[in-house]
CSV table of C-alpha atoms and ligand atoms in Angstrom, one decimal:
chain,number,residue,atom,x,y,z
G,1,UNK,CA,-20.5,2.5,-19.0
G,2,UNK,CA,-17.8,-0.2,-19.5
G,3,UNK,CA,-16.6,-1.8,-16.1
G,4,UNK,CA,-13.2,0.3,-16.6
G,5,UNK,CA,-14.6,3.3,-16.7
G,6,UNK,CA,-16.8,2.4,-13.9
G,7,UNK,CA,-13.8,1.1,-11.9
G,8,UNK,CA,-11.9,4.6,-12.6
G,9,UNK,CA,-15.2,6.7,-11.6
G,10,UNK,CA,-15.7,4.8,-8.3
G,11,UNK,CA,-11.5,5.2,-7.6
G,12,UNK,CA,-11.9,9.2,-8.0
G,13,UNK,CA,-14.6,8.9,-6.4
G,14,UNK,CA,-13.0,7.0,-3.5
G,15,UNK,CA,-10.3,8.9,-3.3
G,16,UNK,CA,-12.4,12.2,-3.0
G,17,UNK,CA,-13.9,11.1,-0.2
G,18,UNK,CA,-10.8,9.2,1.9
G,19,UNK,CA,-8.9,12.6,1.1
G,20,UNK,CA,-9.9,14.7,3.8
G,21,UNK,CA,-9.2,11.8,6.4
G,22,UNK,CA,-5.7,11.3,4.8
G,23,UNK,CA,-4.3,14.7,4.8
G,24,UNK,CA,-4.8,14.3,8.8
G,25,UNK,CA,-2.1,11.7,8.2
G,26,UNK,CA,0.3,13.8,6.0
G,27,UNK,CA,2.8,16.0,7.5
G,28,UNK,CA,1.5,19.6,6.5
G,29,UNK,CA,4.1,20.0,3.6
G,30,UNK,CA,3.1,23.6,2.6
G,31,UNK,CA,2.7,25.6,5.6
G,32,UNK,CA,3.9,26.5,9.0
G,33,UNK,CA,2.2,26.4,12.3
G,34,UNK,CA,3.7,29.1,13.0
G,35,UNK,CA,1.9,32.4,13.3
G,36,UNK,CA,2.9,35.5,11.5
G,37,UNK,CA,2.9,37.4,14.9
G,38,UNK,CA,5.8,34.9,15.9
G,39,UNK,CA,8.0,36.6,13.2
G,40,UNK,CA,11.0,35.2,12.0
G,41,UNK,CA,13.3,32.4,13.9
G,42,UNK,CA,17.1,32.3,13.6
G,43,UNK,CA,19.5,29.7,14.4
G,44,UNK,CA,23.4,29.8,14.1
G,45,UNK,CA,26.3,27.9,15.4
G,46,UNK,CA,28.9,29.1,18.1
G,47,UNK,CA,28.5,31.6,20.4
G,48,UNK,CA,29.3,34.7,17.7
G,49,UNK,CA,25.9,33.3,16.3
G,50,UNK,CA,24.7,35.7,18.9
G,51,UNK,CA,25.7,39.3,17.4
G,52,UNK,CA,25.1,37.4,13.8
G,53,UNK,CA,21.8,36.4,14.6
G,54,UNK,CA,21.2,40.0,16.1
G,55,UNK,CA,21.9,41.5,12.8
G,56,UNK,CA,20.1,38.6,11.1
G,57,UNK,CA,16.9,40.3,13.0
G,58,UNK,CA,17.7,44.2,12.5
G,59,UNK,CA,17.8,43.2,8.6
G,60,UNK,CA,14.7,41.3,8.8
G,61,UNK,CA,12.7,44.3,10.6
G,62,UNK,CA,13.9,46.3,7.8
G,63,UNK,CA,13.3,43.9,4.7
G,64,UNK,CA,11.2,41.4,5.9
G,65,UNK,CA,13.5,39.3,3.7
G,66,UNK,CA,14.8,35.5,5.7
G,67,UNK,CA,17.3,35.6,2.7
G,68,UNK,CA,18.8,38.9,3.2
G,69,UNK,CA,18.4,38.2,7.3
G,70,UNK,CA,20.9,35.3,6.7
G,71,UNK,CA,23.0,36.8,4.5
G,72,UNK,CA,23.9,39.8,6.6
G,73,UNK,CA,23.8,38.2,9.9
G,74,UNK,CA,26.8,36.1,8.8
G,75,UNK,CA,28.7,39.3,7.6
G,76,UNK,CA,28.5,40.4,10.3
G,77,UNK,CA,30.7,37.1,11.1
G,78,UNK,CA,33.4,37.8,7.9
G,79,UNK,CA,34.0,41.0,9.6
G,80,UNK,CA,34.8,39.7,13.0
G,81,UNK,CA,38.8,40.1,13.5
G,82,UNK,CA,38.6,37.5,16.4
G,83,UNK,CA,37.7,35.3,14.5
G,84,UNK,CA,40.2,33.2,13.1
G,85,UNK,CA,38.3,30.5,11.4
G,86,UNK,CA,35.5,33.0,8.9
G,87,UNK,CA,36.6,35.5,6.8
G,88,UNK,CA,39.5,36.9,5.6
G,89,UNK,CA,41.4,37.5,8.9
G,90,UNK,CA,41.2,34.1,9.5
G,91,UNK,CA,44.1,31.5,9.7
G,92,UNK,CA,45.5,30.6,6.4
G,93,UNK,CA,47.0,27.4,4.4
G,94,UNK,CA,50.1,25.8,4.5
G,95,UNK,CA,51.4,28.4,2.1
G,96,UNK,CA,50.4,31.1,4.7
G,97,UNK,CA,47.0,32.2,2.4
G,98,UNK,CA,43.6,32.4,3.4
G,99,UNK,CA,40.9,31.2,1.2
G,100,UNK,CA,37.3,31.6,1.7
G,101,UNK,CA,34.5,29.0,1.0
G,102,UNK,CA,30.4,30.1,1.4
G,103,UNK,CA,27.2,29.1,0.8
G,104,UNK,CA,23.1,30.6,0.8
G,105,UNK,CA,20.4,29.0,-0.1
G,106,UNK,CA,16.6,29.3,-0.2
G,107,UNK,CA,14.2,26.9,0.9
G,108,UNK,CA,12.8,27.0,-3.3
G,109,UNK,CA,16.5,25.1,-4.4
G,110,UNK,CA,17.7,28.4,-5.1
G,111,UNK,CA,21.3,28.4,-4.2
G,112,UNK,CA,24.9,29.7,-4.7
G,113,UNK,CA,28.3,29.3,-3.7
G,114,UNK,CA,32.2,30.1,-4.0
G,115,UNK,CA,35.2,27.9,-2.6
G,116,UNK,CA,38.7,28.1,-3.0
G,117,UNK,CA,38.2,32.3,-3.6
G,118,UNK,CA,41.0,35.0,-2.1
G,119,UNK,CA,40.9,38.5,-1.2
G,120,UNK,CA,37.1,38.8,-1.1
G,121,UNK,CA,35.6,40.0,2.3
G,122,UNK,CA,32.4,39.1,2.3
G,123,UNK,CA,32.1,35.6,0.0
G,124,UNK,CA,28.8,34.9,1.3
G,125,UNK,CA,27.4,37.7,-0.8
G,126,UNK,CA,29.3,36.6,-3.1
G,127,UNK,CA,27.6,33.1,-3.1
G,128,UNK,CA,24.5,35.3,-3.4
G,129,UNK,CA,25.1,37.1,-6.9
G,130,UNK,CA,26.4,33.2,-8.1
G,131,UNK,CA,22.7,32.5,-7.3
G,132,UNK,CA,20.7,35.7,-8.4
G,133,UNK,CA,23.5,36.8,-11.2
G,134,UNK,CA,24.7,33.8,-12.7
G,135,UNK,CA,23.3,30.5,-14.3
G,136,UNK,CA,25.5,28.8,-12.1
G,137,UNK,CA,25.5,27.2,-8.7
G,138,UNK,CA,29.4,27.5,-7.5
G,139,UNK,CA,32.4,29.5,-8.8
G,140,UNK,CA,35.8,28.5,-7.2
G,141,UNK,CA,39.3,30.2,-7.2
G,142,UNK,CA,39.9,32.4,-9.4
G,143,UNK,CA,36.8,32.5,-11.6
G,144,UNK,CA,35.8,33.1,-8.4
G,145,UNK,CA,37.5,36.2,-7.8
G,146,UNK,CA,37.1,37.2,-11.2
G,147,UNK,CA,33.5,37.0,-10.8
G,148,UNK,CA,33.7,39.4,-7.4
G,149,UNK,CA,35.5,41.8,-9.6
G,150,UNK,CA,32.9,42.3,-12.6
G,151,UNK,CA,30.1,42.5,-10.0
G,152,UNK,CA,32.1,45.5,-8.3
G,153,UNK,CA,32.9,43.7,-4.9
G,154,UNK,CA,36.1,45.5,-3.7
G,155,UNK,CA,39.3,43.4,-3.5
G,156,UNK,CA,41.6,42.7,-0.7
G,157,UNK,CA,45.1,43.3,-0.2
G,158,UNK,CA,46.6,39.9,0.5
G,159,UNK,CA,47.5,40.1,3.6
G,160,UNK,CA,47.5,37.8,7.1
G,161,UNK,CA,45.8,39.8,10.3
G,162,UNK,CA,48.1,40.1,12.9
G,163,UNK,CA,46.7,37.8,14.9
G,164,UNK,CA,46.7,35.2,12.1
G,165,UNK,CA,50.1,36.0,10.7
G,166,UNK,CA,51.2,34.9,14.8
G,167,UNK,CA,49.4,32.0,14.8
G,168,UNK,CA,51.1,30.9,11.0
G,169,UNK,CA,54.4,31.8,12.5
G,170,UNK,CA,54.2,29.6,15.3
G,171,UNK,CA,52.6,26.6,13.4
G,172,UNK,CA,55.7,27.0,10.5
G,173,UNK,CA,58.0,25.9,13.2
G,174,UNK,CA,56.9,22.4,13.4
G,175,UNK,CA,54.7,22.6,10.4
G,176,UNK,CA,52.3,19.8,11.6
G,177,UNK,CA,50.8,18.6,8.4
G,178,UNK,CA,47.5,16.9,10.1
G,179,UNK,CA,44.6,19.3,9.9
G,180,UNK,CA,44.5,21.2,13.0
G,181,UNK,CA,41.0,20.4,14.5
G,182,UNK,CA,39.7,23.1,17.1
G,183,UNK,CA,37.0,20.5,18.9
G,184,UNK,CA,35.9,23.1,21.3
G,185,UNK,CA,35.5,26.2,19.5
G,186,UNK,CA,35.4,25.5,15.9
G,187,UNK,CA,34.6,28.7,14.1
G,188,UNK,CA,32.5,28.7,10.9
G,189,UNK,CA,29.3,30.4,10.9
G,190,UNK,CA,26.4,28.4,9.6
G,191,UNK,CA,23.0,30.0,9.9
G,192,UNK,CA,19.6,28.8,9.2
G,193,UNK,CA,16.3,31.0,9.5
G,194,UNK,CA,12.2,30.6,8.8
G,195,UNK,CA,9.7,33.8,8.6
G,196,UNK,CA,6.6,33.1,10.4
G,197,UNK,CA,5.2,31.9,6.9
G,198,UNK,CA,7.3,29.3,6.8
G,199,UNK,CA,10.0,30.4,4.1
G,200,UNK,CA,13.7,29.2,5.3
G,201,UNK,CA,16.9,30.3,4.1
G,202,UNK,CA,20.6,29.7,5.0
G,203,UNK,CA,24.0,30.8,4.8
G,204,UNK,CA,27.5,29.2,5.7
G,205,UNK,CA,30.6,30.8,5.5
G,206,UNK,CA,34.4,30.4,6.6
G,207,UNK,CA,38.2,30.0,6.1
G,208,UNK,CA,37.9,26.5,6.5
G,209,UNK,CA,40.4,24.6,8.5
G,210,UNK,CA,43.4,26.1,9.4
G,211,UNK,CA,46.9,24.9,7.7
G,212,UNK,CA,44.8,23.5,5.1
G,213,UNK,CA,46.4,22.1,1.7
G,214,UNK,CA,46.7,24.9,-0.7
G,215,UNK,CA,43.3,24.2,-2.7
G,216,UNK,CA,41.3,22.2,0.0
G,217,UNK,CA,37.9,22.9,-0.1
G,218,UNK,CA,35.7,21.9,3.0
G,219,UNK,CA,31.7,21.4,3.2
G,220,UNK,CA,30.7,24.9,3.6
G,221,UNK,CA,30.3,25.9,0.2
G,222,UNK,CA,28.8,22.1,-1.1
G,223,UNK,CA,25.5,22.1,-1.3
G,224,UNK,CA,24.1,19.3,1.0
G,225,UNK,CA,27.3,19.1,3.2
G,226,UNK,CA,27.4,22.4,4.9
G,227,UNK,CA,23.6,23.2,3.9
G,228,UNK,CA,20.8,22.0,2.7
G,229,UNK,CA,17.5,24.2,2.6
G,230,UNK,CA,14.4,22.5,1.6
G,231,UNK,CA,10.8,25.1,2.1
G,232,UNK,CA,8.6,21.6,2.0
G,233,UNK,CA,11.0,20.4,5.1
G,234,UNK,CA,13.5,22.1,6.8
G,235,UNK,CA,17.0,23.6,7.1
G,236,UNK,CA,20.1,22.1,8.1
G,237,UNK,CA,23.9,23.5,8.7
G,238,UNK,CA,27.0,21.7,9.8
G,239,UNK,CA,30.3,23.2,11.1
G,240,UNK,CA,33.7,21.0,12.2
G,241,UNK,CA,35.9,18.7,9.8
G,242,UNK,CA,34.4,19.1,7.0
G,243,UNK,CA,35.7,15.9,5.1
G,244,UNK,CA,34.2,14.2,7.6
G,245,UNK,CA,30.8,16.0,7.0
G,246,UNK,CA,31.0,15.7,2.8
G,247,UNK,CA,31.5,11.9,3.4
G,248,UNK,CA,27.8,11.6,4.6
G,249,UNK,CA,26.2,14.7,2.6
G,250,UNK,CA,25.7,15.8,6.1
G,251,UNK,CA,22.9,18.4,6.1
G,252,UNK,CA,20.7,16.8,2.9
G,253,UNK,CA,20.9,13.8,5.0
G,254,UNK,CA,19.1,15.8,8.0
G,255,UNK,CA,16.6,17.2,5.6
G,256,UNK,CA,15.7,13.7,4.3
G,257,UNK,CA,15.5,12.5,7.8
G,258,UNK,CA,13.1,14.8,8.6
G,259,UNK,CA,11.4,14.7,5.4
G,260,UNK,CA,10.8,11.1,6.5
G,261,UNK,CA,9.5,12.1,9.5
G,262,UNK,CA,12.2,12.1,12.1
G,263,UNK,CA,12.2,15.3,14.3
G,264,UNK,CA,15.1,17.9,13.9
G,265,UNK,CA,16.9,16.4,17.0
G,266,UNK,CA,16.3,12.5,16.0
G,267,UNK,CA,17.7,13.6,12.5
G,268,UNK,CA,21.2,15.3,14.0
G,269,UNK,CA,21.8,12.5,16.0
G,270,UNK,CA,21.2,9.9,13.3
G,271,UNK,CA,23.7,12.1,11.0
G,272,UNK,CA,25.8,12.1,14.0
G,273,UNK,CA,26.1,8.3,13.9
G,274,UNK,CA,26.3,8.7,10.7
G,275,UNK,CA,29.4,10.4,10.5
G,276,UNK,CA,30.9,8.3,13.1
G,277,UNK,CA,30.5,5.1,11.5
G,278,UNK,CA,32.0,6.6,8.4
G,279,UNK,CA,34.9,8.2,10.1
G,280,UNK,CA,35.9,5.3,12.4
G,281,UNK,CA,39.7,5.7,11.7
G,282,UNK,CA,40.0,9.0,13.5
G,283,UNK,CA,37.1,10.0,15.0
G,284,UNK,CA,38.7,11.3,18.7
G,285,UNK,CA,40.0,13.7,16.7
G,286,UNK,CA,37.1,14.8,14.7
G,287,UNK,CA,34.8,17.6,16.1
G,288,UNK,CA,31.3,17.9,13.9
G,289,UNK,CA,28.4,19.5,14.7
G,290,UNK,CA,24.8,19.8,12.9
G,291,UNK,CA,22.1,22.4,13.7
G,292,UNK,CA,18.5,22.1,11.9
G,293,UNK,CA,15.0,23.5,11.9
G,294,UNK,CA,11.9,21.9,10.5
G,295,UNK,CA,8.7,23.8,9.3
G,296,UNK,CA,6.8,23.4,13.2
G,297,UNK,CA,10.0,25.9,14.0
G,298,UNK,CA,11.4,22.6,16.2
G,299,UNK,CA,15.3,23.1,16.4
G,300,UNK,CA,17.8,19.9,16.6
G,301,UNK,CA,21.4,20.3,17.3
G,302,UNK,CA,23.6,17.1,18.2
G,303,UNK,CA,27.7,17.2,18.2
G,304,UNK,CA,30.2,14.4,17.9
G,305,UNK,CA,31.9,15.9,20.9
G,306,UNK,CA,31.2,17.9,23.8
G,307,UNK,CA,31.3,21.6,23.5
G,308,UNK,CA,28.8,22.9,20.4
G,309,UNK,CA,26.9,25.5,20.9
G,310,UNK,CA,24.2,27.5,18.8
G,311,UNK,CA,22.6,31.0,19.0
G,312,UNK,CA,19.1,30.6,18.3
G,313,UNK,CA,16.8,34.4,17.8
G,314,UNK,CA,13.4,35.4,17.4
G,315,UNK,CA,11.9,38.5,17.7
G,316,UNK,CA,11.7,39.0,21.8
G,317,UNK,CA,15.1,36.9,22.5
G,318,UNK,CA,18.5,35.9,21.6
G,319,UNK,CA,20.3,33.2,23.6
G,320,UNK,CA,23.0,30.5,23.6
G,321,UNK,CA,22.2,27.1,23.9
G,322,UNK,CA,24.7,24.0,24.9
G,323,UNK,CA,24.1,20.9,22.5
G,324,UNK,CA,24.2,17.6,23.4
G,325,UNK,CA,27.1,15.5,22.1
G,326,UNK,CA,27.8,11.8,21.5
G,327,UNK,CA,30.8,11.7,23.5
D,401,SD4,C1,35.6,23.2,6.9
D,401,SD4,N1,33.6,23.0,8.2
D,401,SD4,O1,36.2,23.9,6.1
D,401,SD4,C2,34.7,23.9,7.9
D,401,SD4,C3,35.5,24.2,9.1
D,401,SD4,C4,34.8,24.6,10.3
D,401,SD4,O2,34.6,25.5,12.3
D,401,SD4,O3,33.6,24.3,10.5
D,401,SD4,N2,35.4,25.2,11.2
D,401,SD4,O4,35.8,22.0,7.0
């Protein structure tokens, strides 16, 4: 036997037998601690992350399915006319119209989005037939909408709620041209959710900011910014100024954290910091918040400011949970 093919031999053979000690050292990339009688967990932002991650769980009982769990919990979201901030009853543009941004994902890099669309209820499952129907990842404005139509989705009458259309009246007097950042109860719905085997999925929907320029598209709907959903890793979501959160591809950033080994709360903060450092300028005006899960079903959450919250759901409860902020 020449010495390299000896050399090679003795390597396999090396490696054969250090194998078993390594994989002690490797994060378990594949599969989940958790056990299938834990079921499914389900984490979304703000307190009406509590009746969406409610319906998130119905649906799962019925489908067994963490895609369609996170797609109709956050319906249930779009529906919601107190809310001003997701779907279409929420506030509009500068030009009084409201346009909708989403996102899913799966944790195999399936994913799917819209941005920019109008007079579509529910544009998260609209994001969903992007992904399933088209060869696409995101349709905006009115490809968008043209899209919705040839898939049958019905279409809107354009037309501000009431509470909305108030809220546009009142803002037109002064017509304050600085985005209008709600730091205490920012509204978009980002959910992320794991079946006991360990398959995640999210979703992430909303009107974006309110008074927006006609056209502005937030994070919500860009892949990496308002999700990111990775089945080796984790899940991650974001919610607030969403400039601020594209700037630092904020929820890839906290699936690569943890991917290196940081723990879902070490890998908020450190996009927390993140974001700060990159939004000096303005930052006591910016409100940003991330929420993640890794494959142990350990949750993070970290805010620039005080007042976040999450709704975090398994099968025997469903509660709210204050996150920790930087100021
Ligand atoms: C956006 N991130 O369009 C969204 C807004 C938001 O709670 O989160 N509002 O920038």
């Amino acid at each position: 036997m020449s010495q390299r093919r000896k050399f090679i031999k003795k390597s396999i053979l090396g490696s054969l037998i250090a194998l078993p000690t390594l994989s002690h050292a490797l994060p378990n990339l594949y599969s989940s601690p958790r056990k299938k009688e834990d079921g499914p967990l389900i984490l979304s932002t703000w307190n009406h992350g509590l009746p969406a991650n409610a319906a998130a769980i119905k649906k799962f009982k019925e489908t067994g399915s963490i895609l369609d769990a996170v797609e109709i919990g956050v319906k249930d979201t779009e529906l919601d006319l107190d809310n001003l901030s997701v779907g279409l009853q929420g506030l509009p543009d500068r030009e009084g119209i409201t346009t909708l941004d989403a996102s899913i994902m799966t944790g195999d890099g399936s994913c799917g989005s819209v941005a920019f669309v109008r007079q579509v209820k529910h544009p998260i499952s609209l994001a969903r037939a992007v992904m399933e129907k088209t060869p696409h990842v995101m349709l905006a404005g009115e490809g968008a909408r043209q899209f919705a139509i040839s898939q049958g989705f019905p279409i809107e009458e354009e037309k501000l709620s009431p509470k909305a259309q108030k809220a546009y009246d009142e803002w037109k007097k002064t017509s304050n041209y600085k985005p209008v950042i709600n730091i205490e109860n920012h509204d978009t719905i980002g959910m992320i959710g794991m079946d006991a085997q360990g398959n995640l999925a999210g979703s992430c929907t909303t009107s974006g900011l309110a008074y927006k320029m006609h056209g502005r598209v937030g994070d919500s709907p860009i892949i990496g910014a308002g999700l990111y959903v990775d089945n080796e890793v984790g899940a991650a979501t974001a919610t607030g100024l969403g400039e601020s959160i594209i700037r630092i591809c904020g929820s890839f950033l906290i699936v690569e954290l943890m991917r290196q080994g940081r723990t879902p709360q070490e890998a908020c903060e450190e996009a927390v910091r993140r974001l700060i450092s990159k939004n000096r300028k303005d930052i006591s005006n910016i409100q940003a918040g991330f929420l993640a899960i890794n494959k142990d079903g350990e949750v993070g959450a970290f805010a620039v400011q005080p007042g976040f919250n999450y709704a975090k759901a398994d099968l025997n409860k469903n509660e709210l949970i204050d996150s920790k902020s930087h100021f």
